[in-house]
């Protein structure tokens, strides 16, 4: 009998929760430099359950990054990306990128001293792209330096510009799961046991993961409030935090060692490309082992993923320990 | 009929023209979208800073102008100014003994903004300092 | 039971939601004030409701908290709320005083209107310490004369009446003489930007609060949230009369006792004091320009201090200067308003110093005598002019030391 980690289902649950809590926050948040910080403070401290809504949104967002990475690892380490699921794997990678961008734009909306240098360095990284760098910077930031235009654009990206593709691609991704024959498993002829885990059991398992995950999320949201620093202003510049958000600590660490474009843009893009090519370039698992952990057929792919994961994890650890 | 062999059929022409029109309108739309996104308001950043009368500067001293992100040095009659914005990715560098250290990625610069250590490979930008006929010191960051 | 784990998991989630909901309603009761000066609600008093009002002239309904202290007005989290406060707990520290107490309608207004308190304090000797620093540098060869060139902070005075247009910052590390280094380590505890020495007897805040927040005798841990112009002599004595400087060792030798009886314990032995000096508060004689500065940079206390006995008592031949108040907006009326010790009215005749500063806590009595009310104590004293008495002092030699020769009691 196979089981599921429920990571995919949990991701869907977290996205729905994020959309709900995000919509609730939109009734109070004001995306201008003068009002962003005060509106978040009013929501957090003065609105009944406002702090809880914000905390849920923050923790669901951070958990989502962790859960989709677990899901990606699971897919690669069980060989489940093999044909006919290769395209769906690419859709999933696109979702990963969207989730990271959503996390970063959401983080920027705080417009407080905790995000100041992350925003400056992150947007300046765009400028380092040859030929089109300045153009992309102006597109993203809306001006030749960070200001009210940048905040408004990040808000637009976060609420709709990135969410709409996320919802669309998620729907497609889920549709493809069904179209490609459900959870990856060998065909009945190739299995030892003729039993197939029933849909009811799978769904129940996923629902339990969602419920337990939800309970943990609520507990976390209640007892560990999300960070909030004084609003961005000239006077408070000295208090600014120079650490990148946790999911980009590895990039910040990389940037200490050389050219910003090569290390901060080209290398991460190459890693993403590398992950995307795995199903097309490296050997896939045999159908008989599909869905089992660590099948023999795609050891190279597993190794590749683990190397990338170790690389990112080690850099993040160094960044945390500084 | 040999001339007709070189001519394209009506069907193919219409198909080609239709695809061409779609492609053209797609390109126009994309171009329009890019122009839409590229509009920026007039920059409002302050670039001129009046730092006071010349005699308020110690003869051999320095002044950090936080608002401008710069530090102004005076040696005798000569004023120099360097930017406190790291040349790597734009964070504000901090004074660390006799050098400037960037907290974001560890670039270190000397007293005159020259590169010492770290990923930044251009020195800190220099700004011009002007002494007006009335004897006021004015910093220009652009 | 079928679906046991599902039921338990749902229960768990429900419990978590209820717990989260209940937990998020805990916290201080949310109360706000909307001060008229800004019109924006502030939530500081949700936690600070026991804080006394700071002074009758800074009512919280008008000023609120944030206009003076800074801080995040909407935050109920301690660290975030305090993160953008000016000057830590003391917004009157000279580094931030302009943003906290300044403004045209407040304490950095027009000099002609006598509303330029901040500019006067920043150039005063108590803030610059320029006199002591100049004397030390002159003594140890760092400058050719005793005119002030450096101060604790660099400060400018473009309209100087003394010819000193600016002071540069005194940087001990750049001084050659080791005695000056020692001076900076041992002797710079008493100016308005300095943190005082350890000890209850020295306890005071910095900036405007050095004088205007009465802390003498109150332990260091207790926060004093008060502004007053009724400054008792004990506040002055957190810096003054605290001990002796020793130039050979370049050290300060503090008094070993904690003075109680003012005459016998506070002041130096073998010195001579007249009765005013150990009965009145310092501010009953020492005027605003003497203490807070006249807006000009001075090189020595002797330039700043000018009030003498004759300002109240006159000379053997002349009565003290007086003037009669005619304008309800007169500076004397404004000052007396905050300090109704003498019930000053338009039409009263009061004493005035040689530089024209009104001694608004005095009054000429109909019978030719004079009365004075202690600014801090409210006590009433009557006194006579020297003219018409048996005073024999030469009218052209009127420094207080001459009066001391007859009138001082030896300690």
CSV table of C-alpha atoms in Angstrom, one decimal, chain A residues 3-318:
chain,number,residue,atom,x,y,z
A,3,UNK,CA,0.8,6.4,1.1
A,4,UNK,CA,1.2,10.1,0.5
A,5,UNK,CA,3.0,12.8,2.4
A,6,UNK,CA,0.1,15.0,1.5
A,7,UNK,CA,2.5,17.7,0.5
A,8,UNK,CA,0.7,18.6,-2.7
A,9,UNK,CA,-2.7,18.8,-0.9
A,10,UNK,CA,-1.2,20.8,1.9
A,11,UNK,CA,0.2,23.2,-0.7
A,12,UNK,CA,-3.3,23.7,-2.1
A,13,UNK,CA,-4.7,24.2,1.4
A,14,UNK,CA,-2.1,26.8,2.2
A,15,UNK,CA,-2.7,28.7,-1.0
A,16,UNK,CA,-6.4,28.8,-0.4
A,17,UNK,CA,-5.7,30.1,3.2
A,18,UNK,CA,-3.3,32.7,1.8
A,19,UNK,CA,-5.9,33.9,-0.7
A,20,UNK,CA,-8.5,34.2,2.1
A,21,UNK,CA,-6.3,35.9,4.6
A,22,UNK,CA,-4.7,38.1,2.0
A,23,UNK,CA,-8.2,39.3,0.9
A,24,UNK,CA,-9.0,40.1,4.5
A,25,UNK,CA,-5.8,42.1,4.8
A,26,UNK,CA,-6.7,44.1,1.7
A,27,UNK,CA,-9.5,45.7,3.6
A,28,UNK,CA,-7.0,47.5,5.8
A,29,UNK,CA,-3.6,47.6,4.1
A,30,UNK,CA,-2.7,50.8,2.2
A,31,UNK,CA,0.1,50.5,-0.4
A,32,UNK,CA,1.7,53.9,0.0
A,33,UNK,CA,5.1,54.6,1.7
A,34,UNK,CA,3.5,56.8,4.3
A,35,UNK,CA,0.6,54.5,5.1
A,36,UNK,CA,2.0,51.0,4.6
A,37,UNK,CA,3.6,50.7,8.0
A,38,UNK,CA,0.8,52.5,10.0
A,39,UNK,CA,-1.9,50.5,8.2
A,40,UNK,CA,-0.1,47.2,9.1
A,41,UNK,CA,0.2,48.4,12.7
A,42,UNK,CA,-3.4,49.3,12.8
A,43,UNK,CA,-4.4,45.9,11.4
A,44,UNK,CA,-2.0,44.0,13.8
A,45,UNK,CA,-2.7,45.9,17.0
A,46,UNK,CA,-6.0,47.6,16.8
A,47,UNK,CA,-8.3,45.4,14.5
A,48,UNK,CA,-9.9,42.5,16.4
A,49,UNK,CA,-8.2,39.3,15.2
A,50,UNK,CA,-6.2,41.5,12.7
A,51,UNK,CA,-3.0,40.3,14.2
A,52,UNK,CA,-4.1,36.7,13.9
A,53,UNK,CA,-5.1,37.2,10.2
A,54,UNK,CA,-1.7,38.8,9.4
A,55,UNK,CA,0.2,36.1,11.4
A,56,UNK,CA,-1.7,33.3,9.6
A,57,UNK,CA,-0.9,34.9,6.2
A,58,UNK,CA,2.8,35.2,7.1
A,59,UNK,CA,3.2,31.7,8.5
A,60,UNK,CA,1.2,30.1,5.7
A,61,UNK,CA,3.5,31.8,3.2
A,62,UNK,CA,6.6,30.6,4.9
A,63,UNK,CA,5.3,27.1,5.4
A,64,UNK,CA,4.2,27.0,1.7
A,65,UNK,CA,7.8,27.5,0.6
A,66,UNK,CA,8.9,24.6,2.8
A,67,UNK,CA,6.0,22.4,1.7
A,68,UNK,CA,6.5,22.9,-2.0
A,69,UNK,CA,10.2,22.2,-1.6
A,70,UNK,CA,9.3,19.0,0.2
A,71,UNK,CA,6.9,18.2,-2.6
A,72,UNK,CA,9.5,18.8,-5.3
A,73,UNK,CA,12.0,16.6,-3.4
A,74,UNK,CA,9.4,13.9,-3.1
A,75,UNK,CA,8.5,14.0,-6.8
A,76,UNK,CA,12.2,13.7,-7.8
A,77,UNK,CA,13.1,11.1,-5.2
A,78,UNK,CA,10.3,8.8,-6.2
A,79,UNK,CA,10.9,9.3,-9.9
A,80,UNK,CA,7.3,10.6,-10.3
A,81,UNK,CA,8.2,13.1,-13.0
A,82,UNK,CA,8.8,10.5,-15.7
A,83,UNK,CA,6.6,10.6,-18.8
A,84,UNK,CA,3.7,11.3,-19.1
A,85,UNK,CA,4.3,13.6,-16.2
A,86,UNK,CA,7.2,15.6,-17.5
A,87,UNK,CA,5.1,18.6,-18.5
A,88,UNK,CA,3.4,18.7,-15.2
A,89,UNK,CA,6.8,18.7,-13.5
A,90,UNK,CA,7.7,21.9,-15.4
A,91,UNK,CA,4.3,23.4,-14.4
A,92,UNK,CA,5.3,22.6,-10.8
A,93,UNK,CA,8.7,24.3,-11.2
A,94,UNK,CA,6.9,27.3,-12.5
A,95,UNK,CA,4.7,27.3,-9.4
A,96,UNK,CA,7.8,27.1,-7.2
A,97,UNK,CA,9.2,30.2,-8.9
A,98,UNK,CA,5.9,32.0,-8.5
A,99,UNK,CA,5.7,31.1,-4.9
A,100,UNK,CA,9.2,32.5,-4.2
A,101,UNK,CA,8.3,35.7,-6.1
A,102,UNK,CA,5.0,36.0,-4.2
A,103,UNK,CA,6.9,35.5,-0.9
A,104,UNK,CA,9.4,38.3,-1.9
A,105,UNK,CA,6.8,40.8,-3.1
A,106,UNK,CA,4.7,40.1,0.0
A,107,UNK,CA,7.7,40.7,2.2
A,108,UNK,CA,8.4,44.0,0.5
A,109,UNK,CA,4.9,45.3,1.2
A,110,UNK,CA,5.8,45.7,4.8
A,111,UNK,CA,7.9,48.7,3.7
A,112,UNK,CA,9.8,48.7,7.0
A,113,UNK,CA,13.4,48.9,8.0
A,114,UNK,CA,13.6,45.1,8.0
A,115,UNK,CA,13.1,44.9,4.2
A,116,UNK,CA,15.0,48.1,3.2
A,117,UNK,CA,18.3,46.6,2.1
A,118,UNK,CA,16.7,43.4,0.7
A,119,UNK,CA,14.7,45.6,-1.6
A,120,UNK,CA,17.6,47.8,-2.6
A,121,UNK,CA,20.0,44.9,-3.2
A,122,UNK,CA,17.3,42.7,-4.9
A,123,UNK,CA,16.2,45.4,-7.3
A,124,UNK,CA,19.8,46.5,-8.0
A,125,UNK,CA,20.5,42.9,-8.9
A,126,UNK,CA,18.1,43.4,-11.8
A,127,UNK,CA,20.2,46.3,-13.0
A,128,UNK,CA,23.2,44.0,-13.2
A,129,UNK,CA,21.6,42.0,-16.1
A,130,UNK,CA,23.5,43.0,-19.2
A,131,UNK,CA,21.8,45.1,-21.9
A,132,UNK,CA,18.2,44.8,-20.5
A,133,UNK,CA,19.0,45.3,-16.9
A,134,UNK,CA,18.1,49.0,-16.6
A,135,UNK,CA,14.9,48.4,-18.6
A,136,UNK,CA,13.8,45.5,-16.4
A,137,UNK,CA,14.6,47.6,-13.3
A,138,UNK,CA,12.3,50.4,-14.5
A,139,UNK,CA,9.6,47.9,-15.4
A,140,UNK,CA,9.7,46.3,-11.9
A,141,UNK,CA,10.3,49.4,-9.9
A,142,UNK,CA,8.4,51.9,-11.9
A,143,UNK,CA,10.9,54.7,-11.4
A,144,UNK,CA,14.7,55.1,-11.4
A,145,UNK,CA,14.8,54.4,-7.7
A,146,UNK,CA,12.7,52.8,-5.0
A,147,UNK,CA,9.7,54.8,-3.9
A,148,UNK,CA,5.9,54.9,-4.0
A,149,UNK,CA,5.8,53.6,-7.6
A,150,UNK,CA,7.8,50.5,-6.6
A,151,UNK,CA,5.5,49.8,-3.6
A,152,UNK,CA,2.4,50.1,-5.7
A,153,UNK,CA,3.8,47.8,-8.4
A,154,UNK,CA,4.9,45.2,-5.9
A,155,UNK,CA,1.4,45.3,-4.5
A,156,UNK,CA,-0.1,44.8,-7.9
A,157,UNK,CA,2.2,41.9,-8.6
A,158,UNK,CA,1.5,40.3,-5.2
A,159,UNK,CA,-2.2,40.6,-5.3
A,160,UNK,CA,-3.0,39.9,-8.9
A,161,UNK,CA,0.0,39.9,-11.2
A,162,UNK,CA,1.5,36.8,-9.7
A,163,UNK,CA,-1.6,35.3,-8.0
A,164,UNK,CA,-3.6,35.0,-11.3
A,165,UNK,CA,-0.8,32.9,-13.0
A,166,UNK,CA,-0.4,31.0,-9.8
A,167,UNK,CA,-4.1,30.0,-9.6
A,168,UNK,CA,-4.3,29.3,-13.3
A,169,UNK,CA,-1.1,27.1,-13.4
A,170,UNK,CA,-2.2,25.4,-10.1
A,171,UNK,CA,-5.5,24.5,-11.7
A,172,UNK,CA,-3.7,23.2,-14.7
A,173,UNK,CA,-1.2,21.3,-12.5
A,174,UNK,CA,-4.0,19.6,-10.6
A,175,UNK,CA,-5.9,18.8,-13.8
A,176,UNK,CA,-2.7,17.3,-15.3
A,177,UNK,CA,-2.4,15.0,-12.2
A,178,UNK,CA,-5.7,13.5,-13.0
A,179,UNK,CA,-5.1,13.4,-16.7
A,180,UNK,CA,-1.7,11.8,-16.3
A,181,UNK,CA,-3.3,8.9,-14.3
A,182,UNK,CA,-3.3,10.1,-10.7
A,183,UNK,CA,-0.5,9.5,-8.3
A,184,UNK,CA,2.5,8.0,-10.0
A,185,UNK,CA,2.4,4.2,-9.7
A,186,UNK,CA,3.3,1.3,-11.9
A,187,UNK,CA,0.5,-0.2,-14.0
A,188,UNK,CA,-1.3,-3.0,-12.3
A,189,UNK,CA,0.5,-5.7,-14.4
A,190,UNK,CA,3.8,-4.6,-13.0
A,191,UNK,CA,3.0,-4.5,-9.4
A,192,UNK,CA,3.4,-7.2,-6.7
A,193,UNK,CA,0.1,-6.5,-5.2
A,194,UNK,CA,-3.0,-5.9,-7.4
A,195,UNK,CA,-4.4,-3.5,-4.8
A,196,UNK,CA,-4.4,0.1,-5.5
A,197,UNK,CA,-4.8,2.5,-2.8
A,198,UNK,CA,-8.3,3.8,-3.1
A,199,UNK,CA,-9.1,7.4,-3.8
A,200,UNK,CA,-11.0,7.6,-0.6
A,201,UNK,CA,-8.0,6.6,1.5
A,202,UNK,CA,-5.7,9.0,-0.4
A,203,UNK,CA,-8.2,11.9,0.0
A,204,UNK,CA,-8.6,11.1,3.7
A,205,UNK,CA,-4.9,11.0,4.2
A,206,UNK,CA,-4.5,14.4,2.4
A,207,UNK,CA,-7.4,15.9,4.4
A,208,UNK,CA,-5.8,14.7,7.7
A,209,UNK,CA,-2.6,16.3,6.7
A,210,UNK,CA,-4.4,19.5,5.9
A,211,UNK,CA,-6.3,19.5,9.2
A,212,UNK,CA,-3.2,18.7,11.3
A,213,UNK,CA,-1.1,21.2,9.2
A,214,UNK,CA,-3.9,23.8,9.7
A,215,UNK,CA,-3.9,23.2,13.5
A,216,UNK,CA,-0.2,23.6,13.7
A,217,UNK,CA,-0.4,26.7,11.6
A,218,UNK,CA,-3.0,28.3,13.8
A,219,UNK,CA,-0.9,27.5,16.9
A,220,UNK,CA,2.2,28.9,15.3
A,221,UNK,CA,0.3,32.0,14.1
A,222,UNK,CA,-1.1,32.7,17.6
A,223,UNK,CA,2.1,32.3,19.6
A,224,UNK,CA,4.8,33.6,17.2
A,225,UNK,CA,3.9,37.0,15.8
A,226,UNK,CA,5.4,37.9,12.4
A,227,UNK,CA,8.2,40.5,12.4
A,228,UNK,CA,7.5,44.2,12.1
A,229,UNK,CA,10.0,46.9,12.2
A,230,UNK,CA,9.6,50.7,12.2
A,231,UNK,CA,8.3,52.1,8.9
A,232,UNK,CA,10.9,53.1,6.3
A,233,UNK,CA,12.1,56.6,6.8
A,234,UNK,CA,15.2,58.7,6.5
A,235,UNK,CA,15.5,58.9,10.3
A,236,UNK,CA,15.3,55.2,11.0
A,237,UNK,CA,17.9,54.1,8.3
A,238,UNK,CA,20.5,53.3,11.0
A,239,UNK,CA,18.2,50.6,12.4
A,240,UNK,CA,17.8,48.8,9.1
A,241,UNK,CA,18.4,45.1,9.0
A,242,UNK,CA,20.8,43.9,6.3
A,243,UNK,CA,19.7,40.2,6.2
A,244,UNK,CA,17.9,38.8,3.3
A,245,UNK,CA,14.6,37.0,3.8
A,246,UNK,CA,15.3,33.4,4.9
A,247,UNK,CA,14.4,31.8,1.5
A,248,UNK,CA,17.0,34.1,-0.2
A,249,UNK,CA,19.8,33.9,2.4
A,250,UNK,CA,21.6,31.5,0.1
A,251,UNK,CA,21.6,34.1,-2.7
A,252,UNK,CA,22.9,36.8,-0.3
A,253,UNK,CA,25.7,34.4,0.7
A,254,UNK,CA,26.5,33.7,-2.9
A,255,UNK,CA,26.7,37.5,-3.6
A,256,UNK,CA,29.6,37.9,-1.2
A,257,UNK,CA,31.9,36.0,-3.5
A,258,UNK,CA,31.9,37.7,-6.9
A,259,UNK,CA,30.0,39.3,-9.7
A,260,UNK,CA,26.4,40.1,-8.8
A,261,UNK,CA,25.0,39.1,-12.2
A,262,UNK,CA,26.8,35.8,-12.5
A,263,UNK,CA,26.2,34.7,-8.9
A,264,UNK,CA,22.9,36.4,-8.2
A,265,UNK,CA,21.0,36.1,-11.4
A,266,UNK,CA,22.7,33.6,-13.7
A,267,UNK,CA,23.5,31.0,-11.2
A,268,UNK,CA,20.0,30.7,-9.7
A,269,UNK,CA,18.5,30.7,-13.2
A,270,UNK,CA,20.9,28.0,-14.2
A,271,UNK,CA,19.9,25.9,-11.1
A,272,UNK,CA,16.3,26.3,-12.1
A,273,UNK,CA,17.0,25.3,-15.7
A,274,UNK,CA,19.0,22.4,-14.4
A,275,UNK,CA,16.1,21.2,-12.3
A,276,UNK,CA,13.8,21.6,-15.2
A,277,UNK,CA,16.0,19.5,-17.5
A,278,UNK,CA,16.2,16.6,-15.1
A,279,UNK,CA,13.2,14.7,-16.7
A,280,UNK,CA,14.6,15.3,-20.2
A,281,UNK,CA,18.2,14.7,-19.8
A,282,UNK,CA,18.8,12.2,-16.9
A,283,UNK,CA,17.5,8.6,-17.0
A,284,UNK,CA,14.0,8.1,-15.4
A,285,UNK,CA,12.9,5.3,-13.2
A,286,UNK,CA,11.5,2.2,-14.6
A,287,UNK,CA,7.8,1.9,-14.6
A,288,UNK,CA,7.9,-1.0,-12.2
A,289,UNK,CA,9.5,1.2,-9.5
A,290,UNK,CA,7.4,4.3,-10.1
A,291,UNK,CA,6.2,6.0,-7.0
A,292,UNK,CA,8.6,4.1,-4.7
A,293,UNK,CA,11.2,6.0,-2.7
A,294,UNK,CA,14.6,6.1,-4.1
A,295,UNK,CA,14.0,3.9,-7.2
A,296,UNK,CA,17.2,2.6,-8.8
A,297,UNK,CA,16.5,3.9,-12.3
A,298,UNK,CA,16.8,7.6,-11.6
A,299,UNK,CA,19.7,7.6,-9.1
A,300,UNK,CA,21.5,10.3,-11.1
A,301,UNK,CA,18.5,12.6,-10.9
A,302,UNK,CA,18.1,12.0,-7.1
A,303,UNK,CA,21.8,12.7,-6.7
A,304,UNK,CA,21.5,15.9,-8.7
A,305,UNK,CA,18.6,17.1,-6.7
A,306,UNK,CA,20.3,16.3,-3.4
A,307,UNK,CA,23.4,18.2,-4.5
A,308,UNK,CA,21.4,21.3,-5.4
A,309,UNK,CA,19.4,21.0,-2.1
A,310,UNK,CA,22.6,20.6,-0.1
A,311,UNK,CA,24.2,23.5,-1.9
A,312,UNK,CA,21.2,25.8,-1.1
A,313,UNK,CA,20.9,24.5,2.4
A,314,UNK,CA,24.6,24.9,3.3
A,315,UNK,CA,24.7,28.4,1.9
A,316,UNK,CA,21.5,29.3,3.9
A,317,UNK,CA,23.1,27.8,7.1
A,318,UNK,CA,26.2,29.9,6.6
